[in-house]
Tab-separated table of C-alpha atoms in Angstrom:
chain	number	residue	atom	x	y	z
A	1	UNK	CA	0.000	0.000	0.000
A	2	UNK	CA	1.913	2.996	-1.469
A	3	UNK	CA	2.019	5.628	1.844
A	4	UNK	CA	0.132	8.824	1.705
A	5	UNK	CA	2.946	11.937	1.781
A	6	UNK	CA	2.919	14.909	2.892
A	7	UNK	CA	3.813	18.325	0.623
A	8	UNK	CA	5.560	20.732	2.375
A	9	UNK	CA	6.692	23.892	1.769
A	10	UNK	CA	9.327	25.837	3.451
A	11	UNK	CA	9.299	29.615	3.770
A	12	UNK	CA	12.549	31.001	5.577
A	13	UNK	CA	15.133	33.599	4.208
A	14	UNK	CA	17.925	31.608	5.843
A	15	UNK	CA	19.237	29.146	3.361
A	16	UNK	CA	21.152	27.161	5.590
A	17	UNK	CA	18.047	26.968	7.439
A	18	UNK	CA	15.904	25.549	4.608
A	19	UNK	CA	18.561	22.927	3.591
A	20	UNK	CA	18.221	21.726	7.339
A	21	UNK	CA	14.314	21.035	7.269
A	22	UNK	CA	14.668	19.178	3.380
A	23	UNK	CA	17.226	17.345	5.192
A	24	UNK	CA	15.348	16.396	8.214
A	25	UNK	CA	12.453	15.242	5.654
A	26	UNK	CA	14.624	13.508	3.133
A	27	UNK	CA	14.594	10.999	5.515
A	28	UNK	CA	10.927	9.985	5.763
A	29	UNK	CA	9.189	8.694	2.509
A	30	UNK	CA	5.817	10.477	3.485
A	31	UNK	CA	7.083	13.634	3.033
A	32	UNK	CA	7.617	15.270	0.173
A	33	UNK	CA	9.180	19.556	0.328
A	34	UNK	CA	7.705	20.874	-2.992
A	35	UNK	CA	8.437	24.283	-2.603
A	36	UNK	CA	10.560	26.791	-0.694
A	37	UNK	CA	10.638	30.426	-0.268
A	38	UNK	CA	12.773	33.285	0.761
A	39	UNK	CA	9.951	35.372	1.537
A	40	UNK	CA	6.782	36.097	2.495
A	41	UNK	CA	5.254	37.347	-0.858
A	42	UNK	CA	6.580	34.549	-2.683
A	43	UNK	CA	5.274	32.117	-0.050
A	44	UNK	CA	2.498	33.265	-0.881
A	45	UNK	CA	2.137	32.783	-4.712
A	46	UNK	CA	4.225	29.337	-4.329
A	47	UNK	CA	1.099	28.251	-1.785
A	48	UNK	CA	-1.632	29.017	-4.026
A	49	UNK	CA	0.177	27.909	-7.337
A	50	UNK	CA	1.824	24.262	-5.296
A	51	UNK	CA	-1.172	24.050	-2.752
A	52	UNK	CA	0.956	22.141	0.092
A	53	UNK	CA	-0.462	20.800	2.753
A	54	UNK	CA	1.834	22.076	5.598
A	55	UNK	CA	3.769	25.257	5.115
A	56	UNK	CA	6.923	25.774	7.877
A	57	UNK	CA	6.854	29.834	8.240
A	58	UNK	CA	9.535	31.884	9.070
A	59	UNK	CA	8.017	35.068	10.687
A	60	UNK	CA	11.093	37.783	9.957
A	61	UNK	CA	11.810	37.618	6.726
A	62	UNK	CA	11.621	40.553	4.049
A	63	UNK	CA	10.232	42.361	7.190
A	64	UNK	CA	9.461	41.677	10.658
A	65	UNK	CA	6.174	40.988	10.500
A	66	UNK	CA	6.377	39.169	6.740
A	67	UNK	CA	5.462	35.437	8.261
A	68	UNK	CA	2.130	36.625	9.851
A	69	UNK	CA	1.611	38.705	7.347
A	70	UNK	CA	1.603	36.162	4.560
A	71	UNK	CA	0.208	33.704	6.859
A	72	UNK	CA	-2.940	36.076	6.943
A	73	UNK	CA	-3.320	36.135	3.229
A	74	UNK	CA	-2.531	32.336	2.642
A	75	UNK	CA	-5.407	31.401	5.632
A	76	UNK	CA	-7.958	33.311	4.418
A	77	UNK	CA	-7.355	31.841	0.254
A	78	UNK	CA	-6.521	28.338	1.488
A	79	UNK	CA	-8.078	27.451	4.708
A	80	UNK	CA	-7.183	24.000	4.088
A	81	UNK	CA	-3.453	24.245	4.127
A	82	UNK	CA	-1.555	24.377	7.532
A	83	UNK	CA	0.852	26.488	8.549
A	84	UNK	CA	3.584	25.824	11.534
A	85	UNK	CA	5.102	29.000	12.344
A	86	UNK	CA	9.128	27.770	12.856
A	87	UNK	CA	10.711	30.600	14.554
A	88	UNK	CA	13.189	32.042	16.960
A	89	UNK	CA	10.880	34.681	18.494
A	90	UNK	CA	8.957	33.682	21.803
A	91	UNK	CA	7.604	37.347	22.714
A	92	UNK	CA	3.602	36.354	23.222
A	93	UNK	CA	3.267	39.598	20.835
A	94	UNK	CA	4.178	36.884	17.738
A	95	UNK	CA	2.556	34.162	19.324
A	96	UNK	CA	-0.605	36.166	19.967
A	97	UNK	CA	-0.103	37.811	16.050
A	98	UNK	CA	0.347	34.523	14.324
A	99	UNK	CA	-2.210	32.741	16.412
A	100	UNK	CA	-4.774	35.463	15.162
A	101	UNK	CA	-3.974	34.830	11.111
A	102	UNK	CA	-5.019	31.007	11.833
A	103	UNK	CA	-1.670	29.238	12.135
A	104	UNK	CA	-2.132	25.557	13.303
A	105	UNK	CA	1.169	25.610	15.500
A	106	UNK	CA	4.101	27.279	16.974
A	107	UNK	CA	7.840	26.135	17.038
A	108	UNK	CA	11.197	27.531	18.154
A	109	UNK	CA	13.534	27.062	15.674
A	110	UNK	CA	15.939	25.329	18.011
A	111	UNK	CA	13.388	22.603	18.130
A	112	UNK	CA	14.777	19.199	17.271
A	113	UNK	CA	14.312	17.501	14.032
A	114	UNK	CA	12.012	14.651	15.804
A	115	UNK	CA	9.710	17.642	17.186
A	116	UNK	CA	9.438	18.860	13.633
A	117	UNK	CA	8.639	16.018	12.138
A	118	UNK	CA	5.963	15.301	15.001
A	119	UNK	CA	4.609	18.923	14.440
A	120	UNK	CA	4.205	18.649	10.865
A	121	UNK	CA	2.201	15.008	11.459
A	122	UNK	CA	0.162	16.279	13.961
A	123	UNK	CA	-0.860	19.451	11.771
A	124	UNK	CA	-1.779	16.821	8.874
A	125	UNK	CA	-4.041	15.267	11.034
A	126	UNK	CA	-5.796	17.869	12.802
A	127	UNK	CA	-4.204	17.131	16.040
A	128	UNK	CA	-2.028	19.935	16.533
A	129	UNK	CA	-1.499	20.107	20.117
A	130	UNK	CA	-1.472	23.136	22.776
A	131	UNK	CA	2.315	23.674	23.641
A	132	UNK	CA	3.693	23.941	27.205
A	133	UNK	CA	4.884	27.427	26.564
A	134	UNK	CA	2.020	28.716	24.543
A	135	UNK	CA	-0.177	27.462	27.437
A	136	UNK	CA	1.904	29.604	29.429
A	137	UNK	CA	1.453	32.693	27.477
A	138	UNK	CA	-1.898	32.172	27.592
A	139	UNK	CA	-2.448	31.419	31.238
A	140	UNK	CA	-0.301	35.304	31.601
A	141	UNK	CA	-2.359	37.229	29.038
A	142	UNK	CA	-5.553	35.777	30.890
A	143	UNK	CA	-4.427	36.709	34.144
A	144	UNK	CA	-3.450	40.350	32.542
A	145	UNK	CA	-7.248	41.153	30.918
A	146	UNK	CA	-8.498	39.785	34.105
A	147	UNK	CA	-6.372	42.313	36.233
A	148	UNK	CA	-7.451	45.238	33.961
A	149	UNK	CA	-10.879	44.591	33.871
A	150	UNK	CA	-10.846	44.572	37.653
A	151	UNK	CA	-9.104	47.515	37.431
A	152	UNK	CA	-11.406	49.572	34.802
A	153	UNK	CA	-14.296	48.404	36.935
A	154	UNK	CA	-13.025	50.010	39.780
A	155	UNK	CA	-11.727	53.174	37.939
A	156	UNK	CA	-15.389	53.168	36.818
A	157	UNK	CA	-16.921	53.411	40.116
A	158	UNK	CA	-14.703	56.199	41.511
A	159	UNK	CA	-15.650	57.540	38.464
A	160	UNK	CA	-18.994	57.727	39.254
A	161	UNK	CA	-18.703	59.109	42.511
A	162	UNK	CA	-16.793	62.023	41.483
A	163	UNK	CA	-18.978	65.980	41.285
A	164	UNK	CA	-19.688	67.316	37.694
A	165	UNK	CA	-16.924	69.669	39.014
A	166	UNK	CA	-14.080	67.272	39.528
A	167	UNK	CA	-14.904	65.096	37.023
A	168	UNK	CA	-14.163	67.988	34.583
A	169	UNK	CA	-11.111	69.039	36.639
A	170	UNK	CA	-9.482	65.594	35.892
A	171	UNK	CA	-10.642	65.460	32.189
A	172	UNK	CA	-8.871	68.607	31.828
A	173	UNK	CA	-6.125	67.175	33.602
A	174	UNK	CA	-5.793	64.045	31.651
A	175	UNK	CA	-5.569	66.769	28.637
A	176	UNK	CA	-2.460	67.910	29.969
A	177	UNK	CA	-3.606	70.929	31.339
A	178	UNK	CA	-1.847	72.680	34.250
A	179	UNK	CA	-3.677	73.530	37.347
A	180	UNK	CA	-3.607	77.813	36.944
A	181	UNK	CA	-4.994	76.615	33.615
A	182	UNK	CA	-7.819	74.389	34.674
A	183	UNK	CA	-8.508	77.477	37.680
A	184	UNK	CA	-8.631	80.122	34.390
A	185	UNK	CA	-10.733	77.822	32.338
A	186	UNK	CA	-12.621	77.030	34.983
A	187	UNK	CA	-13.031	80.700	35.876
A	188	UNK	CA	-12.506	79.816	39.770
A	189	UNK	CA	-9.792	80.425	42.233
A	190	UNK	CA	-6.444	78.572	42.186
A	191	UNK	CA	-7.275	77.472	45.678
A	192	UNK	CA	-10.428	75.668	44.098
A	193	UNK	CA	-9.028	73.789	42.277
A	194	UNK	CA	-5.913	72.086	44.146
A	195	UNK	CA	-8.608	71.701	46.863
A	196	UNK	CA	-10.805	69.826	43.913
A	197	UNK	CA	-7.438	67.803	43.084
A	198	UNK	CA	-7.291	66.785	46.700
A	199	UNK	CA	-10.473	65.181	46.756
A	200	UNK	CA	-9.973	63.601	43.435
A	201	UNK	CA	-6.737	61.910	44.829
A	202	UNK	CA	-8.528	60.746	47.963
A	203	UNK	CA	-11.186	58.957	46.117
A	204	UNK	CA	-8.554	57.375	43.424
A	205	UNK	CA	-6.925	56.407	47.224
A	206	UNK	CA	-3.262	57.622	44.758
A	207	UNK	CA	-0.628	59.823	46.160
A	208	UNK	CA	-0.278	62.141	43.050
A	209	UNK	CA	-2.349	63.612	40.123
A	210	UNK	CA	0.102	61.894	37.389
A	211	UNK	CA	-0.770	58.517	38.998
A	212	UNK	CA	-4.313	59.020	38.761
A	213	UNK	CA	-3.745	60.648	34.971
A	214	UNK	CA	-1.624	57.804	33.858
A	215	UNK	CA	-4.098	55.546	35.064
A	216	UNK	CA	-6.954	57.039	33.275
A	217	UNK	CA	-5.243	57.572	29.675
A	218	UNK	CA	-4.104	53.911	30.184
A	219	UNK	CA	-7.361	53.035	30.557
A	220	UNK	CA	-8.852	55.544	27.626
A	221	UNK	CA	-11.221	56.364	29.782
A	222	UNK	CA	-12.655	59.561	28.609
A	223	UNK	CA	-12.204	58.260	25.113
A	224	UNK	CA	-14.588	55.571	25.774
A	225	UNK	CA	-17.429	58.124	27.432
A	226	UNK	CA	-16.798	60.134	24.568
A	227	UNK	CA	-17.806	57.285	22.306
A	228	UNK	CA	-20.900	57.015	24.567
Protein backbone atom coordinates (compact mmCIF):
# COMPACT_ATOMS: atom_id res chain seq x y z
CA UNK A 1 0.00 0.00 0.00
CA UNK A 2 1.91 3.00 -1.47
CA UNK A 3 2.02 5.63 1.84
CA UNK A 4 0.13 8.82 1.70
CA UNK A 5 2.95 11.94 1.78
CA UNK A 6 2.92 14.91 2.89
CA UNK A 7 3.81 18.33 0.62
CA UNK A 8 5.56 20.73 2.38
CA UNK A 9 6.69 23.89 1.77
CA UNK A 10 9.33 25.84 3.45
CA UNK A 11 9.30 29.61 3.77
CA UNK A 12 12.55 31.00 5.58
CA UNK A 13 15.13 33.60 4.21
CA UNK A 14 17.92 31.61 5.84
CA UNK A 15 19.24 29.15 3.36
CA UNK A 16 21.15 27.16 5.59
CA UNK A 17 18.05 26.97 7.44
CA UNK A 18 15.90 25.55 4.61
CA UNK A 19 18.56 22.93 3.59
CA UNK A 20 18.22 21.73 7.34
CA UNK A 21 14.31 21.03 7.27
CA UNK A 22 14.67 19.18 3.38
CA UNK A 23 17.23 17.34 5.19
CA UNK A 24 15.35 16.40 8.21
CA UNK A 25 12.45 15.24 5.65
CA UNK A 26 14.62 13.51 3.13
CA UNK A 27 14.59 11.00 5.51
CA UNK A 28 10.93 9.99 5.76
CA UNK A 29 9.19 8.69 2.51
CA UNK A 30 5.82 10.48 3.49
CA UNK A 31 7.08 13.63 3.03
CA UNK A 32 7.62 15.27 0.17
CA UNK A 33 9.18 19.56 0.33
CA UNK A 34 7.70 20.87 -2.99
CA UNK A 35 8.44 24.28 -2.60
CA UNK A 36 10.56 26.79 -0.69
CA UNK A 37 10.64 30.43 -0.27
CA UNK A 38 12.77 33.29 0.76
CA UNK A 39 9.95 35.37 1.54
CA UNK A 40 6.78 36.10 2.49
CA UNK A 41 5.25 37.35 -0.86
CA UNK A 42 6.58 34.55 -2.68
CA UNK A 43 5.27 32.12 -0.05
CA UNK A 44 2.50 33.26 -0.88
CA UNK A 45 2.14 32.78 -4.71
CA UNK A 46 4.22 29.34 -4.33
CA UNK A 47 1.10 28.25 -1.78
CA UNK A 48 -1.63 29.02 -4.03
CA UNK A 49 0.18 27.91 -7.34
CA UNK A 50 1.82 24.26 -5.30
CA UNK A 51 -1.17 24.05 -2.75
CA UNK A 52 0.96 22.14 0.09
CA UNK A 53 -0.46 20.80 2.75
CA UNK A 54 1.83 22.08 5.60
CA UNK A 55 3.77 25.26 5.12
CA UNK A 56 6.92 25.77 7.88
CA UNK A 57 6.85 29.83 8.24
CA UNK A 58 9.54 31.88 9.07
CA UNK A 59 8.02 35.07 10.69
CA UNK A 60 11.09 37.78 9.96
CA UNK A 61 11.81 37.62 6.73
CA UNK A 62 11.62 40.55 4.05
CA UNK A 63 10.23 42.36 7.19
CA UNK A 64 9.46 41.68 10.66
CA UNK A 65 6.17 40.99 10.50
CA UNK A 66 6.38 39.17 6.74
CA UNK A 67 5.46 35.44 8.26
CA UNK A 68 2.13 36.62 9.85
CA UNK A 69 1.61 38.70 7.35
CA UNK A 70 1.60 36.16 4.56
CA UNK A 71 0.21 33.70 6.86
CA UNK A 72 -2.94 36.08 6.94
CA UNK A 73 -3.32 36.13 3.23
CA UNK A 74 -2.53 32.34 2.64
CA UNK A 75 -5.41 31.40 5.63
CA UNK A 76 -7.96 33.31 4.42
CA UNK A 77 -7.36 31.84 0.25
CA UNK A 78 -6.52 28.34 1.49
CA UNK A 79 -8.08 27.45 4.71
CA UNK A 80 -7.18 24.00 4.09
CA UNK A 81 -3.45 24.25 4.13
CA UNK A 82 -1.55 24.38 7.53
CA UNK A 83 0.85 26.49 8.55
CA UNK A 84 3.58 25.82 11.53
CA UNK A 85 5.10 29.00 12.34
CA UNK A 86 9.13 27.77 12.86
CA UNK A 87 10.71 30.60 14.55
CA UNK A 88 13.19 32.04 16.96
CA UNK A 89 10.88 34.68 18.49
CA UNK A 90 8.96 33.68 21.80
CA UNK A 91 7.60 37.35 22.71
CA UNK A 92 3.60 36.35 23.22
CA UNK A 93 3.27 39.60 20.83
CA UNK A 94 4.18 36.88 17.74
CA UNK A 95 2.56 34.16 19.32
CA UNK A 96 -0.60 36.17 19.97
CA UNK A 97 -0.10 37.81 16.05
CA UNK A 98 0.35 34.52 14.32
CA UNK A 99 -2.21 32.74 16.41
CA UNK A 100 -4.77 35.46 15.16
CA UNK A 101 -3.97 34.83 11.11
CA UNK A 102 -5.02 31.01 11.83
CA UNK A 103 -1.67 29.24 12.13
CA UNK A 104 -2.13 25.56 13.30
CA UNK A 105 1.17 25.61 15.50
CA UNK A 106 4.10 27.28 16.97
CA UNK A 107 7.84 26.13 17.04
CA UNK A 108 11.20 27.53 18.15
CA UNK A 109 13.53 27.06 15.67
CA UNK A 110 15.94 25.33 18.01
CA UNK A 111 13.39 22.60 18.13
CA UNK A 112 14.78 19.20 17.27
CA UNK A 113 14.31 17.50 14.03
CA UNK A 114 12.01 14.65 15.80
CA UNK A 115 9.71 17.64 17.19
CA UNK A 116 9.44 18.86 13.63
CA UNK A 117 8.64 16.02 12.14
CA UNK A 118 5.96 15.30 15.00
CA UNK A 119 4.61 18.92 14.44
CA UNK A 120 4.21 18.65 10.86
CA UNK A 121 2.20 15.01 11.46
CA UNK A 122 0.16 16.28 13.96
CA UNK A 123 -0.86 19.45 11.77
CA UNK A 124 -1.78 16.82 8.87
CA UNK A 125 -4.04 15.27 11.03
CA UNK A 126 -5.80 17.87 12.80
CA UNK A 127 -4.20 17.13 16.04
CA UNK A 128 -2.03 19.93 16.53
CA UNK A 129 -1.50 20.11 20.12
CA UNK A 130 -1.47 23.14 22.78
CA UNK A 131 2.32 23.67 23.64
CA UNK A 132 3.69 23.94 27.20
CA UNK A 133 4.88 27.43 26.56
CA UNK A 134 2.02 28.72 24.54
CA UNK A 135 -0.18 27.46 27.44
CA UNK A 136 1.90 29.60 29.43
CA UNK A 137 1.45 32.69 27.48
CA UNK A 138 -1.90 32.17 27.59
CA UNK A 139 -2.45 31.42 31.24
CA UNK A 140 -0.30 35.30 31.60
CA UNK A 141 -2.36 37.23 29.04
CA UNK A 142 -5.55 35.78 30.89
CA UNK A 143 -4.43 36.71 34.14
CA UNK A 144 -3.45 40.35 32.54
CA UNK A 145 -7.25 41.15 30.92
CA UNK A 146 -8.50 39.78 34.10
CA UNK A 147 -6.37 42.31 36.23
CA UNK A 148 -7.45 45.24 33.96
CA UNK A 149 -10.88 44.59 33.87
CA UNK A 150 -10.85 44.57 37.65
CA UNK A 151 -9.10 47.52 37.43
CA UNK A 152 -11.41 49.57 34.80
CA UNK A 153 -14.30 48.40 36.93
CA UNK A 154 -13.03 50.01 39.78
CA UNK A 155 -11.73 53.17 37.94
CA UNK A 156 -15.39 53.17 36.82
CA UNK A 157 -16.92 53.41 40.12
CA UNK A 158 -14.70 56.20 41.51
CA UNK A 159 -15.65 57.54 38.46
CA UNK A 160 -18.99 57.73 39.25
CA UNK A 161 -18.70 59.11 42.51
CA UNK A 162 -16.79 62.02 41.48
CA UNK A 163 -18.98 65.98 41.29
CA UNK A 164 -19.69 67.32 37.69
CA UNK A 165 -16.92 69.67 39.01
CA UNK A 166 -14.08 67.27 39.53
CA UNK A 167 -14.90 65.10 37.02
CA UNK A 168 -14.16 67.99 34.58
CA UNK A 169 -11.11 69.04 36.64
CA UNK A 170 -9.48 65.59 35.89
CA UNK A 171 -10.64 65.46 32.19
CA UNK A 172 -8.87 68.61 31.83
CA UNK A 173 -6.12 67.17 33.60
CA UNK A 174 -5.79 64.04 31.65
CA UNK A 175 -5.57 66.77 28.64
CA UNK A 176 -2.46 67.91 29.97
CA UNK A 177 -3.61 70.93 31.34
CA UNK A 178 -1.85 72.68 34.25
CA UNK A 179 -3.68 73.53 37.35
CA UNK A 180 -3.61 77.81 36.94
CA UNK A 181 -4.99 76.61 33.62
CA UNK A 182 -7.82 74.39 34.67
CA UNK A 183 -8.51 77.48 37.68
CA UNK A 184 -8.63 80.12 34.39
CA UNK A 185 -10.73 77.82 32.34
CA UNK A 186 -12.62 77.03 34.98
CA UNK A 187 -13.03 80.70 35.88
CA UNK A 188 -12.51 79.82 39.77
CA UNK A 189 -9.79 80.43 42.23
CA UNK A 190 -6.44 78.57 42.19
CA UNK A 191 -7.28 77.47 45.68
CA UNK A 192 -10.43 75.67 44.10
CA UNK A 193 -9.03 73.79 42.28
CA UNK A 194 -5.91 72.09 44.15
CA UNK A 195 -8.61 71.70 46.86
CA UNK A 196 -10.80 69.83 43.91
CA UNK A 197 -7.44 67.80 43.08
CA UNK A 198 -7.29 66.79 46.70
CA UNK A 199 -10.47 65.18 46.76
CA UNK A 200 -9.97 63.60 43.44
CA UNK A 201 -6.74 61.91 44.83
CA UNK A 202 -8.53 60.75 47.96
CA UNK A 203 -11.19 58.96 46.12
CA UNK A 204 -8.55 57.38 43.42
CA UNK A 205 -6.92 56.41 47.22
CA UNK A 206 -3.26 57.62 44.76
CA UNK A 207 -0.63 59.82 46.16
CA UNK A 208 -0.28 62.14 43.05
CA UNK A 209 -2.35 63.61 40.12
CA UNK A 210 0.10 61.89 37.39
CA UNK A 211 -0.77 58.52 39.00
CA UNK A 212 -4.31 59.02 38.76
CA UNK A 213 -3.74 60.65 34.97
CA UNK A 214 -1.62 57.80 33.86
CA UNK A 215 -4.10 55.55 35.06
CA UNK A 216 -6.95 57.04 33.27
CA UNK A 217 -5.24 57.57 29.68
CA UNK A 218 -4.10 53.91 30.18
CA UNK A 219 -7.36 53.04 30.56
CA UNK A 220 -8.85 55.54 27.63
CA UNK A 221 -11.22 56.36 29.78
CA UNK A 222 -12.65 59.56 28.61
CA UNK A 223 -12.20 58.26 25.11
CA UNK A 224 -14.59 55.57 25.77
CA UNK A 225 -17.43 58.12 27.43
CA UNK A 226 -16.80 60.13 24.57
CA UNK A 227 -17.81 57.28 22.31
CA UNK A 228 -20.90 57.01 24.57
Amino acid sequence: MTQLQMRILIADDMEAHIRRLERTFSGHEDFECIARASSGNEAVTLAAQHQPDVILMDIEMESQYAGIHAAKQIHEKHPHIKIIVLTVHKDENFIFAAFQTGITDYLLKNASDVEVIEAVRAAFKNESPIRPMIAEKIREEFVRVKKAEASLLNIIQIISELTPSELQVLRLLCEGKKRKQIAEERCVEYETIKKQINSILKKFQMPDAAKVIQTINDLRIFEVMRKL
